[in-house]
Amino acid sequence: MVAAVVLVCFSAACGRPHDAKYLIGFSQANLAEPWRVAMNAEVAARARDFPDMRIVYADAKQDNATQVADVENFMRQKVDLLIISPNEAKPLTPVVQRAFAAGIPVIVLDREIEGDSYTTFIGANNRAIGHAAGEYADSVLGGQGDIVEIRGLPGSTPARDRSDGFREAIAKSPGLHIIHDPVANWLREEAMAQMESALQAHDKIDLVYGHNDPMAIGAYLAAKAKGRDKEMKFIGIDGLPGLDGGRQAVADGKLAATFVYPTGGKQAVEIADSILRRKPVPHRITLPTQRITR
Ligand code: FRU
């Protein structure tokens, strides 16, 4: 006979390992993109230095409704802190507001929500990165040329800011024109398809600005397949290390430049630790960027 053992939990820490004093919910927009896989890896690596934290991960798979449900689930689990990298700003704002109003400290990572209902935002300045990309485009083209801009997911704030900063920078040169600006939702395959249309529509393209490296590389591959890659320059953003990353694409001469977009994973864990220990933290932390050329 097997004796039934009934365990009754009385504390909020019920079900947590003995050494994990704090439960953290990390809601990730998706894990289909290499940059987000790198972010999660950075969080996990830094969290190893904080044995009293236990992090539970949720992958929203690029779906706003799934991400709302993920956050609601964390609230039911009574997490001590929420880290979120939101898929799109507007649809995720109300649930983050509810979590914050319920007293859960919130760290927003990389993409923003609307308003101010969070403890700390951590991310690079996308407008400044877009601006730097625009200045670089201006200088490699000598102030003259036709540009294709490939946009990220429209409801995500980096897509808006990377576009605004870029356009602001190139506006100084009346000889620069954006002749095509499709949306490819941050995805390489969608950028390839959009670039095929751009190539068909335009006999002359001097530069392609992708809001991230996967889209810039997708555009490069589409141009190469048509034998037109040498005609134009490609610029991206992210600058991930590794064989499939933007840095290698620059080294290989596929991209003329990329701009490092740090994931902030390490900083998120460190700020989480400070918040949980009731130390003062900044409301916004702006991470640095860096231009990478050959
Ligand atoms: C990954 C990603 C990155 C980009 C960031 C912007 O989902 O598309 O490539 O830099 O999101 O939020």
PDB file of C-alpha atoms and ligand atoms in Angstrom:
ATOM      1  CA  MET A   1       0.000   0.000   0.000  1.00  0.00           C
ATOM      2  CA  VAL A   2       1.221   3.458  -0.816  1.00  0.00           C
ATOM      3  CA  ALA A   3       0.677   5.917   1.930  1.00  0.00           C
ATOM      4  CA  ALA A   4      -0.827   9.136   0.680  1.00  0.00           C
ATOM      5  CA  VAL A   5       1.152  12.121   1.744  1.00  0.00           C
ATOM      6  CA  VAL A   6      -0.696  15.371   1.771  1.00  0.00           C
ATOM      7  CA  LEU A   7       1.428  18.464   1.692  1.00  0.00           C
ATOM      8  CA  VAL A   8      -0.255  21.614   2.739  1.00  0.00           C
ATOM      9  CA  CYS A   9       1.265  24.922   1.843  1.00  0.00           C
ATOM     10  CA  PHE A  10       0.523  27.939   3.912  1.00  0.00           C
ATOM     11  CA  SER A  11       2.926  30.535   2.576  1.00  0.00           C
ATOM     12  CA  ALA A  12       3.135  32.495  -0.657  1.00  0.00           C
ATOM     13  CA  ALA A  13       6.470  30.769  -1.241  1.00  0.00           C
ATOM     14  CA  CYS A  14       4.664  27.459  -1.623  1.00  0.00           C
ATOM     15  CA  GLY A  15       6.049  25.290  -4.393  1.00  0.00           C
ATOM     16  CA  ARG A  16       9.303  27.208  -4.684  1.00  0.00           C
ATOM     17  CA  PRO A  17      12.692  25.645  -4.120  1.00  0.00           C
ATOM     18  CA  HIS A  18      14.035  26.202  -0.595  1.00  0.00           C
ATOM     19  CA  ASP A  19      16.733  28.601  -1.659  1.00  0.00           C
ATOM     20  CA  ALA A  20      14.520  30.722  -3.924  1.00  0.00           C
ATOM     21  CA  LYS A  21      13.097  33.476  -1.835  1.00  0.00           C
ATOM     22  CA  TYR A  22      11.791  35.477  -4.785  1.00  0.00           C
ATOM     23  CA  LEU A  23       9.648  34.371  -7.711  1.00  0.00           C
ATOM     24  CA  ILE A  24      10.082  36.416 -10.893  1.00  0.00           C
ATOM     25  CA  GLY A  25       7.867  36.123 -13.960  1.00  0.00           C
ATOM     26  CA  PHE A  26       9.575  36.962 -17.237  1.00  0.00           C
ATOM     27  CA  SER A  27       7.166  37.550 -20.119  1.00  0.00           C
ATOM     28  CA  GLN A  28       8.995  37.461 -23.450  1.00  0.00           C
ATOM     29  CA  ALA A  29       7.332  38.690 -26.693  1.00  0.00           C
ATOM     30  CA  ASN A  30       8.622  35.721 -28.687  1.00  0.00           C
ATOM     31  CA  LEU A  31      11.448  33.245 -28.867  1.00  0.00           C
ATOM     32  CA  ALA A  32      11.478  32.859 -32.637  1.00  0.00           C
ATOM     33  CA  GLU A  33      13.998  35.670 -33.122  1.00  0.00           C
ATOM     34  CA  PRO A  34      17.699  35.142 -32.293  1.00  0.00           C
ATOM     35  CA  TRP A  35      17.967  38.460 -30.448  1.00  0.00           C
ATOM     36  CA  ARG A  36      15.277  37.349 -27.965  1.00  0.00           C
ATOM     37  CA  VAL A  37      16.895  33.971 -27.470  1.00  0.00           C
ATOM     38  CA  ALA A  38      20.070  35.905 -26.609  1.00  0.00           C
ATOM     39  CA  MET A  39      18.094  38.072 -24.152  1.00  0.00           C
ATOM     40  CA  ASN A  40      16.699  35.032 -22.330  1.00  0.00           C
ATOM     41  CA  ALA A  41      20.154  33.433 -22.206  1.00  0.00           C
ATOM     42  CA  GLU A  42      21.589  36.625 -20.717  1.00  0.00           C
ATOM     43  CA  VAL A  43      18.851  36.718 -18.064  1.00  0.00           C
ATOM     44  CA  ALA A  44      19.411  33.065 -17.175  1.00  0.00           C
ATOM     45  CA  ALA A  45      23.195  33.456 -17.026  1.00  0.00           C
ATOM     46  CA  ARG A  46      23.085  36.494 -14.722  1.00  0.00           C
ATOM     47  CA  ALA A  47      20.360  34.944 -12.562  1.00  0.00           C
ATOM     48  CA  ARG A  48      22.743  32.136 -11.634  1.00  0.00           C
ATOM     49  CA  ASP A  49      24.565  34.685  -9.481  1.00  0.00           C
ATOM     50  CA  PHE A  50      21.384  35.301  -7.466  1.00  0.00           C
ATOM     51  CA  PRO A  51      20.373  31.960  -5.942  1.00  0.00           C
ATOM     52  CA  ASP A  52      17.459  33.479  -4.035  1.00  0.00           C
ATOM     53  CA  MET A  53      15.700  34.287  -7.333  1.00  0.00           C
ATOM     54  CA  ARG A  54      13.671  31.819  -9.310  1.00  0.00           C
ATOM     55  CA  ILE A  55      12.666  32.987 -12.776  1.00  0.00           C
ATOM     56  CA  VAL A  56       9.737  31.473 -14.655  1.00  0.00           C
ATOM     57  CA  TYR A  57       9.700  32.172 -18.389  1.00  0.00           C
ATOM     58  CA  ALA A  58       6.732  32.666 -20.726  1.00  0.00           C
ATOM     59  CA  ASP A  59       6.920  32.920 -24.530  1.00  0.00           C
ATOM     60  CA  ALA A  60       4.050  34.913 -26.093  1.00  0.00           C
ATOM     61  CA  LYS A  61       4.922  33.769 -29.631  1.00  0.00           C
ATOM     62  CA  GLN A  62       4.398  37.255 -31.142  1.00  0.00           C
ATOM     63  CA  ASP A  63       0.791  37.253 -29.972  1.00  0.00           C
ATOM     64  CA  ASN A  64      -0.594  40.110 -27.823  1.00  0.00           C
ATOM     65  CA  ALA A  65      -3.476  38.082 -26.371  1.00  0.00           C
ATOM     66  CA  THR A  66      -1.091  35.293 -25.366  1.00  0.00           C
ATOM     67  CA  GLN A  67       1.180  37.799 -23.669  1.00  0.00           C
ATOM     68  CA  VAL A  68      -1.757  39.338 -21.753  1.00  0.00           C
ATOM     69  CA  ALA A  69      -2.687  35.823 -20.566  1.00  0.00           C
ATOM     70  CA  ASP A  70       0.948  35.151 -19.593  1.00  0.00           C
ATOM     71  CA  VAL A  71       1.022  38.231 -17.370  1.00  0.00           C
ATOM     72  CA  GLU A  72      -2.372  37.368 -15.829  1.00  0.00           C
ATOM     73  CA  ASN A  73      -1.007  33.920 -15.098  1.00  0.00           C
ATOM     74  CA  PHE A  74       2.020  35.421 -13.342  1.00  0.00           C
ATOM     75  CA  MET A  75      -0.320  37.586 -11.260  1.00  0.00           C
ATOM     76  CA  ARG A  76      -2.252  34.480 -10.198  1.00  0.00           C
ATOM     77  CA  GLN A  77       1.061  32.843  -9.254  1.00  0.00           C
ATOM     78  CA  LYS A  78       1.716  35.907  -7.070  1.00  0.00           C
ATOM     79  CA  VAL A  79       5.128  36.667  -8.532  1.00  0.00           C
ATOM     80  CA  ASP A  80       7.263  39.037  -6.512  1.00  0.00           C
ATOM     81  CA  LEU A  81       8.333  40.904  -9.647  1.00  0.00           C
ATOM     82  CA  LEU A  82       7.442  41.015 -13.339  1.00  0.00           C
ATOM     83  CA  ILE A  83       9.885  41.482 -16.209  1.00  0.00           C
ATOM     84  CA  ILE A  84       8.214  42.089 -19.566  1.00  0.00           C
ATOM     85  CA  SER A  85       9.446  42.728 -23.080  1.00  0.00           C
ATOM     86  CA  PRO A  86       6.106  43.612 -24.687  1.00  0.00           C
ATOM     87  CA  ASN A  87       5.160  42.492 -28.195  1.00  0.00           C
ATOM     88  CA  GLU A  88       3.249  45.706 -28.953  1.00  0.00           C
ATOM     89  CA  ALA A  89       2.780  48.751 -26.725  1.00  0.00           C
ATOM     90  CA  LYS A  90      -0.931  49.511 -26.767  1.00  0.00           C
ATOM     91  CA  PRO A  91      -2.407  46.008 -26.264  1.00  0.00           C
ATOM     92  CA  LEU A  92      -0.012  45.219 -23.393  1.00  0.00           C
ATOM     93  CA  THR A  93      -0.400  48.488 -21.504  1.00  0.00           C
ATOM     94  CA  PRO A  94      -3.612  47.692 -19.528  1.00  0.00           C
ATOM     95  CA  VAL A  95      -2.379  44.372 -18.115  1.00  0.00           C
ATOM     96  CA  VAL A  96       0.950  45.887 -17.090  1.00  0.00           C
ATOM     97  CA  GLN A  97      -0.956  48.737 -15.432  1.00  0.00           C
ATOM     98  CA  ARG A  98      -3.051  46.193 -13.514  1.00  0.00           C
ATOM     99  CA  ALA A  99       0.002  44.258 -12.324  1.00  0.00           C
ATOM    100  CA  PHE A 100       1.726  47.456 -11.238  1.00  0.00           C
ATOM    101  CA  ALA A 101      -1.407  48.745  -9.473  1.00  0.00           C
ATOM    102  CA  ALA A 102      -1.616  45.417  -7.641  1.00  0.00           C
ATOM    103  CA  GLY A 103       1.778  46.199  -6.114  1.00  0.00           C
ATOM    104  CA  ILE A 104       3.970  44.015  -8.338  1.00  0.00           C
ATOM    105  CA  PRO A 105       7.210  45.801  -9.280  1.00  0.00           C
ATOM    106  CA  VAL A 106       7.564  45.840 -13.080  1.00  0.00           C
ATOM    107  CA  ILE A 107      10.675  46.008 -15.259  1.00  0.00           C
ATOM    108  CA  VAL A 108       9.908  46.830 -18.913  1.00  0.00           C
ATOM    109  CA  LEU A 109      12.636  45.698 -21.287  1.00  0.00           C
ATOM    110  CA  ASP A 110      13.537  46.985 -24.795  1.00  0.00           C
ATOM    111  CA  ARG A 111      10.058  47.707 -26.226  1.00  0.00           C
ATOM    112  CA  GLU A 112       7.962  50.249 -24.330  1.00  0.00           C
ATOM    113  CA  ILE A 113       4.388  50.313 -23.078  1.00  0.00           C
ATOM    114  CA  GLU A 114       2.260  53.471 -23.044  1.00  0.00           C
ATOM    115  CA  GLY A 115       2.410  55.680 -19.978  1.00  0.00           C
ATOM    116  CA  ASP A 116       4.376  55.323 -16.820  1.00  0.00           C
ATOM    117  CA  SER A 117       3.062  52.278 -14.945  1.00  0.00           C
ATOM    118  CA  TYR A 118       6.309  50.476 -14.291  1.00  0.00           C
ATOM    119  CA  THR A 119       9.180  50.584 -11.861  1.00  0.00           C
ATOM    120  CA  THR A 120      12.074  50.706 -14.339  1.00  0.00           C
ATOM    121  CA  PHE A 121      12.398  50.753 -18.119  1.00  0.00           C
ATOM    122  CA  ILE A 122      15.651  49.332 -19.499  1.00  0.00           C
ATOM    123  CA  GLY A 123      16.624  49.727 -23.146  1.00  0.00           C
ATOM    124  CA  ALA A 124      18.667  51.590 -25.705  1.00  0.00           C
ATOM    125  CA  ASN A 125      17.484  54.827 -27.314  1.00  0.00           C
ATOM    126  CA  ASN A 126      15.971  53.652 -30.598  1.00  0.00           C
ATOM    127  CA  ARG A 127      15.456  57.140 -31.929  1.00  0.00           C
ATOM    128  CA  ALA A 128      19.161  57.868 -31.428  1.00  0.00           C
ATOM    129  CA  ILE A 129      20.107  54.574 -33.099  1.00  0.00           C
ATOM    130  CA  GLY A 130      17.849  55.381 -36.065  1.00  0.00           C
ATOM    131  CA  HIS A 131      19.423  58.806 -36.238  1.00  0.00           C
ATOM    132  CA  ALA A 132      22.935  57.325 -36.241  1.00  0.00           C
ATOM    133  CA  ALA A 133      21.878  54.910 -39.017  1.00  0.00           C
ATOM    134  CA  GLY A 134      20.561  57.877 -41.022  1.00  0.00           C
ATOM    135  CA  GLU A 135      23.793  59.803 -40.607  1.00  0.00           C
ATOM    136  CA  TYR A 136      25.750  56.773 -41.704  1.00  0.00           C
ATOM    137  CA  ALA A 137      23.487  56.336 -44.760  1.00  0.00           C
ATOM    138  CA  ASP A 138      24.011  59.992 -45.599  1.00  0.00           C
ATOM    139  CA  SER A 139      27.783  59.660 -45.392  1.00  0.00           C
ATOM    140  CA  VAL A 140      28.141  56.407 -47.412  1.00  0.00           C
ATOM    141  CA  LEU A 141      25.832  57.776 -50.102  1.00  0.00           C
ATOM    142  CA  GLY A 142      27.428  61.212 -50.148  1.00  0.00           C
ATOM    143  CA  GLY A 143      24.038  62.841 -49.571  1.00  0.00           C
ATOM    144  CA  GLN A 144      22.540  61.415 -52.778  1.00  0.00           C
ATOM    145  CA  GLY A 145      20.511  58.254 -53.319  1.00  0.00           C
ATOM    146  CA  ASP A 146      17.360  56.132 -53.246  1.00  0.00           C
ATOM    147  CA  ILE A 147      16.634  54.246 -50.039  1.00  0.00           C
ATOM    148  CA  VAL A 148      14.415  51.301 -49.140  1.00  0.00           C
ATOM    149  CA  GLU A 149      13.412  51.245 -45.460  1.00  0.00           C
ATOM    150  CA  ILE A 150      12.175  47.891 -44.117  1.00  0.00           C
ATOM    151  CA  ARG A 151      10.080  48.372 -41.021  1.00  0.00           C
ATOM    152  CA  GLY A 152       9.580  46.290 -37.879  1.00  0.00           C
ATOM    153  CA  LEU A 153       6.217  45.463 -36.312  1.00  0.00           C
ATOM    154  CA  PRO A 154       4.317  48.783 -36.430  1.00  0.00           C
ATOM    155  CA  GLY A 155       2.843  48.605 -32.897  1.00  0.00           C
ATOM    156  CA  SER A 156       6.241  48.002 -31.303  1.00  0.00           C
ATOM    157  CA  THR A 157       7.972  51.199 -30.226  1.00  0.00           C
ATOM    158  CA  PRO A 158      11.443  50.473 -31.700  1.00  0.00           C
ATOM    159  CA  ALA A 159       9.902  50.325 -35.200  1.00  0.00           C
ATOM    160  CA  ARG A 160       8.421  53.798 -34.749  1.00  0.00           C
ATOM    161  CA  ASP A 161      11.541  55.288 -33.120  1.00  0.00           C
ATOM    162  CA  ARG A 162      14.058  53.739 -35.525  1.00  0.00           C
ATOM    163  CA  SER A 163      12.066  55.185 -38.406  1.00  0.00           C
ATOM    164  CA  ASP A 164      11.629  58.650 -36.888  1.00  0.00           C
ATOM    165  CA  GLY A 165      15.325  58.995 -35.995  1.00  0.00           C
ATOM    166  CA  PHE A 166      16.458  57.834 -39.437  1.00  0.00           C
ATOM    167  CA  ARG A 167      14.101  60.166 -41.297  1.00  0.00           C
ATOM    168  CA  GLU A 168      15.106  63.079 -39.132  1.00  0.00           C
ATOM    169  CA  ALA A 169      18.789  62.480 -39.939  1.00  0.00           C
ATOM    170  CA  ILE A 170      18.397  62.087 -43.711  1.00  0.00           C
ATOM    171  CA  ALA A 171      16.067  65.098 -43.975  1.00  0.00           C
ATOM    172  CA  LYS A 172      19.194  67.243 -43.879  1.00  0.00           C
ATOM    173  CA  SER A 173      20.186  65.943 -47.330  1.00  0.00           C
ATOM    174  CA  PRO A 174      17.583  66.810 -49.976  1.00  0.00           C
ATOM    175  CA  GLY A 175      19.251  64.337 -52.363  1.00  0.00           C
ATOM    176  CA  LEU A 176      18.241  61.333 -50.221  1.00  0.00           C
ATOM    177  CA  HIS A 177      14.845  59.762 -50.879  1.00  0.00           C
ATOM    178  CA  ILE A 178      12.960  56.881 -49.272  1.00  0.00           C
ATOM    179  CA  ILE A 179      11.359  55.256 -52.307  1.00  0.00           C
ATOM    180  CA  HIS A 180       9.808  52.191 -50.636  1.00  0.00           C
ATOM    181  CA  ASP A 181       9.084  51.448 -46.955  1.00  0.00           C
ATOM    182  CA  PRO A 182       7.335  48.102 -46.465  1.00  0.00           C
ATOM    183  CA  VAL A 183       6.577  46.468 -43.117  1.00  0.00           C
ATOM    184  CA  ALA A 184       8.262  43.094 -42.521  1.00  0.00           C
ATOM    185  CA  ASN A 185       7.420  42.713 -38.797  1.00  0.00           C
ATOM    186  CA  TRP A 186      11.078  42.148 -37.749  1.00  0.00           C
ATOM    187  CA  LEU A 187      11.226  38.893 -39.728  1.00  0.00           C
ATOM    188  CA  ARG A 188      13.858  37.791 -42.248  1.00  0.00           C
ATOM    189  CA  GLU A 189      11.486  35.832 -44.501  1.00  0.00           C
ATOM    190  CA  GLU A 190       8.980  38.678 -44.694  1.00  0.00           C
ATOM    191  CA  ALA A 191      11.806  41.085 -45.529  1.00  0.00           C
ATOM    192  CA  MET A 192      12.956  38.801 -48.370  1.00  0.00           C
ATOM    193  CA  ALA A 193       9.462  38.840 -49.873  1.00  0.00           C
ATOM    194  CA  GLN A 194       9.124  42.619 -49.455  1.00  0.00           C
ATOM    195  CA  MET A 195      12.539  43.184 -50.991  1.00  0.00           C
ATOM    196  CA  GLU A 196      11.581  41.112 -54.045  1.00  0.00           C
ATOM    197  CA  SER A 197       8.728  43.560 -54.661  1.00  0.00           C
ATOM    198  CA  ALA A 198      11.044  46.527 -54.108  1.00  0.00           C
ATOM    199  CA  LEU A 199      13.534  45.143 -56.638  1.00  0.00           C
ATOM    200  CA  GLN A 200      10.776  44.608 -59.162  1.00  0.00           C
ATOM    201  CA  ALA A 201       9.429  48.122 -58.710  1.00  0.00           C
ATOM    202  CA  HIS A 202      12.778  49.979 -58.754  1.00  0.00           C
ATOM    203  CA  ASP A 203      15.657  49.705 -61.205  1.00  0.00           C
ATOM    204  CA  LYS A 204      17.861  51.706 -58.923  1.00  0.00           C
ATOM    205  CA  ILE A 205      18.192  51.207 -55.175  1.00  0.00           C
ATOM    206  CA  ASP A 206      21.252  52.627 -53.437  1.00  0.00           C
ATOM    207  CA  LEU A 207      20.716  51.587 -49.845  1.00  0.00           C
ATOM    208  CA  VAL A 208      18.491  49.363 -47.746  1.00  0.00           C
ATOM    209  CA  TYR A 209      17.868  50.270 -44.114  1.00  0.00           C
ATOM    210  CA  GLY A 210      16.435  47.332 -42.146  1.00  0.00           C
ATOM    211  CA  HIS A 211      15.106  48.096 -38.667  1.00  0.00           C
ATOM    212  CA  ASN A 212      16.929  44.936 -37.530  1.00  0.00           C
ATOM    213  CA  ASP A 213      19.688  42.674 -38.861  1.00  0.00           C
ATOM    214  CA  PRO A 214      17.461  39.707 -39.784  1.00  0.00           C
ATOM    215  CA  MET A 215      15.426  41.980 -42.100  1.00  0.00           C
ATOM    216  CA  ALA A 216      18.550  43.652 -43.549  1.00  0.00           C
ATOM    217  CA  ILE A 217      20.056  40.224 -44.201  1.00  0.00           C
ATOM    218  CA  GLY A 218      16.773  39.009 -45.732  1.00  0.00           C
ATOM    219  CA  ALA A 219      16.836  42.002 -48.093  1.00  0.00           C
ATOM    220  CA  TYR A 220      20.455  41.269 -48.956  1.00  0.00           C
ATOM    221  CA  LEU A 221      19.596  37.652 -49.805  1.00  0.00           C
ATOM    222  CA  ALA A 222      16.728  38.746 -52.055  1.00  0.00           C
ATOM    223  CA  ALA A 223      19.007  41.213 -53.882  1.00  0.00           C
ATOM    224  CA  LYS A 224      21.738  38.603 -54.215  1.00  0.00           C
ATOM    225  CA  ALA A 225      19.292  36.103 -55.712  1.00  0.00           C
ATOM    226  CA  LYS A 226      18.591  38.690 -58.447  1.00  0.00           C
ATOM    227  CA  GLY A 227      22.301  39.481 -58.862  1.00  0.00           C
ATOM    228  CA  ARG A 228      21.768  43.027 -57.607  1.00  0.00           C
ATOM    229  CA  ASP A 229      23.421  42.943 -54.160  1.00  0.00           C
ATOM    230  CA  LYS A 230      26.548  44.823 -55.327  1.00  0.00           C
ATOM    231  CA  GLU A 231      24.444  47.758 -56.516  1.00  0.00           C
ATOM    232  CA  MET A 232      23.437  48.789 -53.026  1.00  0.00           C
ATOM    233  CA  LYS A 233      24.473  48.969 -49.375  1.00  0.00           C
ATOM    234  CA  PHE A 234      22.650  47.296 -46.488  1.00  0.00           C
ATOM    235  CA  ILE A 235      22.373  48.604 -42.917  1.00  0.00           C
ATOM    236  CA  GLY A 236      20.890  46.746 -39.945  1.00  0.00           C
ATOM    237  CA  ILE A 237      20.487  46.981 -36.174  1.00  0.00           C
ATOM    238  CA  ASP A 238      21.176  44.434 -33.362  1.00  0.00           C
ATOM    239  CA  GLY A 239      24.824  43.499 -33.934  1.00  0.00           C
ATOM    240  CA  LEU A 240      24.558  40.071 -32.327  1.00  0.00           C
ATOM    241  CA  PRO A 241      27.744  38.039 -32.101  1.00  0.00           C
ATOM    242  CA  GLY A 242      27.782  34.487 -33.467  1.00  0.00           C
ATOM    243  CA  LEU A 243      27.705  32.934 -36.910  1.00  0.00           C
ATOM    244  CA  ASP A 244      24.188  34.084 -37.872  1.00  0.00           C
ATOM    245  CA  GLY A 245      24.492  37.475 -36.212  1.00  0.00           C
ATOM    246  CA  GLY A 246      24.899  40.958 -37.636  1.00  0.00           C
ATOM    247  CA  ARG A 247      28.556  41.241 -36.701  1.00  0.00           C
ATOM    248  CA  GLN A 248      29.433  38.282 -38.890  1.00  0.00           C
ATOM    249  CA  ALA A 249      27.282  39.714 -41.708  1.00  0.00           C
ATOM    250  CA  VAL A 250      29.362  42.911 -41.523  1.00  0.00           C
ATOM    251  CA  ALA A 251      32.605  40.913 -41.472  1.00  0.00           C
ATOM    252  CA  ASP A 252      31.381  38.980 -44.544  1.00  0.00           C
ATOM    253  CA  GLY A 253      30.593  42.219 -46.392  1.00  0.00           C
ATOM    254  CA  LYS A 254      26.846  41.530 -46.573  1.00  0.00           C
ATOM    255  CA  LEU A 255      25.983  44.479 -44.329  1.00  0.00           C
ATOM    256  CA  ALA A 256      27.888  47.759 -44.560  1.00  0.00           C
ATOM    257  CA  ALA A 257      27.071  48.508 -40.919  1.00  0.00           C
ATOM    258  CA  THR A 258      25.047  47.407 -37.936  1.00  0.00           C
ATOM    259  CA  PHE A 259      24.321  49.128 -34.624  1.00  0.00           C
ATOM    260  CA  VAL A 260      24.557  47.205 -31.374  1.00  0.00           C
ATOM    261  CA  TYR A 261      21.209  46.924 -29.620  1.00  0.00           C
ATOM    262  CA  PRO A 262      21.969  45.464 -26.190  1.00  0.00           C
ATOM    263  CA  THR A 263      19.314  43.073 -24.848  1.00  0.00           C
ATOM    264  CA  GLY A 264      19.476  44.418 -21.292  1.00  0.00           C
ATOM    265  CA  GLY A 265      19.038  40.917 -19.883  1.00  0.00           C
ATOM    266  CA  LYS A 266      21.897  41.254 -17.433  1.00  0.00           C
ATOM    267  CA  GLN A 267      20.769  44.681 -16.233  1.00  0.00           C
ATOM    268  CA  ALA A 268      17.197  43.419 -15.761  1.00  0.00           C
ATOM    269  CA  VAL A 269      18.372  40.780 -13.295  1.00  0.00           C
ATOM    270  CA  GLU A 270      20.559  43.263 -11.436  1.00  0.00           C
ATOM    271  CA  ILE A 271      17.757  45.840 -11.174  1.00  0.00           C
ATOM    272  CA  ALA A 272      15.328  43.106 -10.098  1.00  0.00           C
ATOM    273  CA  ASP A 273      17.710  42.245  -7.276  1.00  0.00           C
ATOM    274  CA  SER A 274      17.883  45.897  -6.167  1.00  0.00           C
ATOM    275  CA  ILE A 275      14.095  46.300  -6.289  1.00  0.00           C
ATOM    276  CA  LEU A 276      13.526  43.113  -4.274  1.00  0.00           C
ATOM    277  CA  ARG A 277      16.019  44.321  -1.668  1.00  0.00           C
ATOM    278  CA  ARG A 278      14.197  47.659  -1.541  1.00  0.00           C
ATOM    279  CA  LYS A 279      17.172  49.607  -2.826  1.00  0.00           C
ATOM    280  CA  PRO A 280      16.430  52.756  -4.871  1.00  0.00           C
ATOM    281  CA  VAL A 281      16.485  52.231  -8.657  1.00  0.00           C
ATOM    282  CA  PRO A 282      16.305  54.638 -11.609  1.00  0.00           C
ATOM    283  CA  HIS A 283      12.981  54.927 -13.440  1.00  0.00           C
ATOM    284  CA  ARG A 284      14.753  54.642 -16.807  1.00  0.00           C
ATOM    285  CA  ILE A 285      18.056  53.066 -17.764  1.00  0.00           C
ATOM    286  CA  THR A 286      19.355  53.876 -21.242  1.00  0.00           C
ATOM    287  CA  LEU A 287      21.787  51.320 -22.620  1.00  0.00           C
ATOM    288  CA  PRO A 288      24.600  52.336 -24.983  1.00  0.00           C
ATOM    289  CA  THR A 289      24.868  51.490 -28.668  1.00  0.00           C
ATOM    290  CA  GLN A 290      27.863  51.174 -30.967  1.00  0.00           C
ATOM    291  CA  ARG A 291      28.254  51.322 -34.716  1.00  0.00           C
ATOM    292  CA  ILE A 292      29.950  48.308 -36.240  1.00  0.00           C
ATOM    293  CA  THR A 293      31.555  48.504 -39.659  1.00  0.00           C
ATOM    294  CA  ARG A 294      34.230  46.322 -41.125  1.00  0.00           C
TER     295      ARG A 294
HETATM  296  C1  FRU B   1      13.580  40.869 -31.780  1.00  0.00           C
HETATM  297  C2  FRU B   1      13.703  42.227 -32.289  1.00  0.00           C
HETATM  298  C3  FRU B   1      15.123  42.678 -32.499  1.00  0.00           C
HETATM  299  C4  FRU B   1      14.930  44.124 -32.446  1.00  0.00           C
HETATM  300  C5  FRU B   1      14.003  44.221 -31.263  1.00  0.00           C
HETATM  301  C6  FRU B   1      13.213  45.449 -31.188  1.00  0.00           C
HETATM  302  O1  FRU B   1      12.230  40.587 -31.515  1.00  0.00           O
HETATM  303  O2  FRU B   1      13.009  42.297 -33.480  1.00  0.00           O
HETATM  304  O3  FRU B   1      15.681  42.209 -33.683  1.00  0.00           O
HETATM  305  O4  FRU B   1      16.079  44.841 -32.323  1.00  0.00           O
HETATM  306  O5  FRU B   1      13.165  43.138 -31.369  1.00  0.00           O
HETATM  307  O6  FRU B   1      12.319  45.374 -30.126  1.00  0.00           O
END
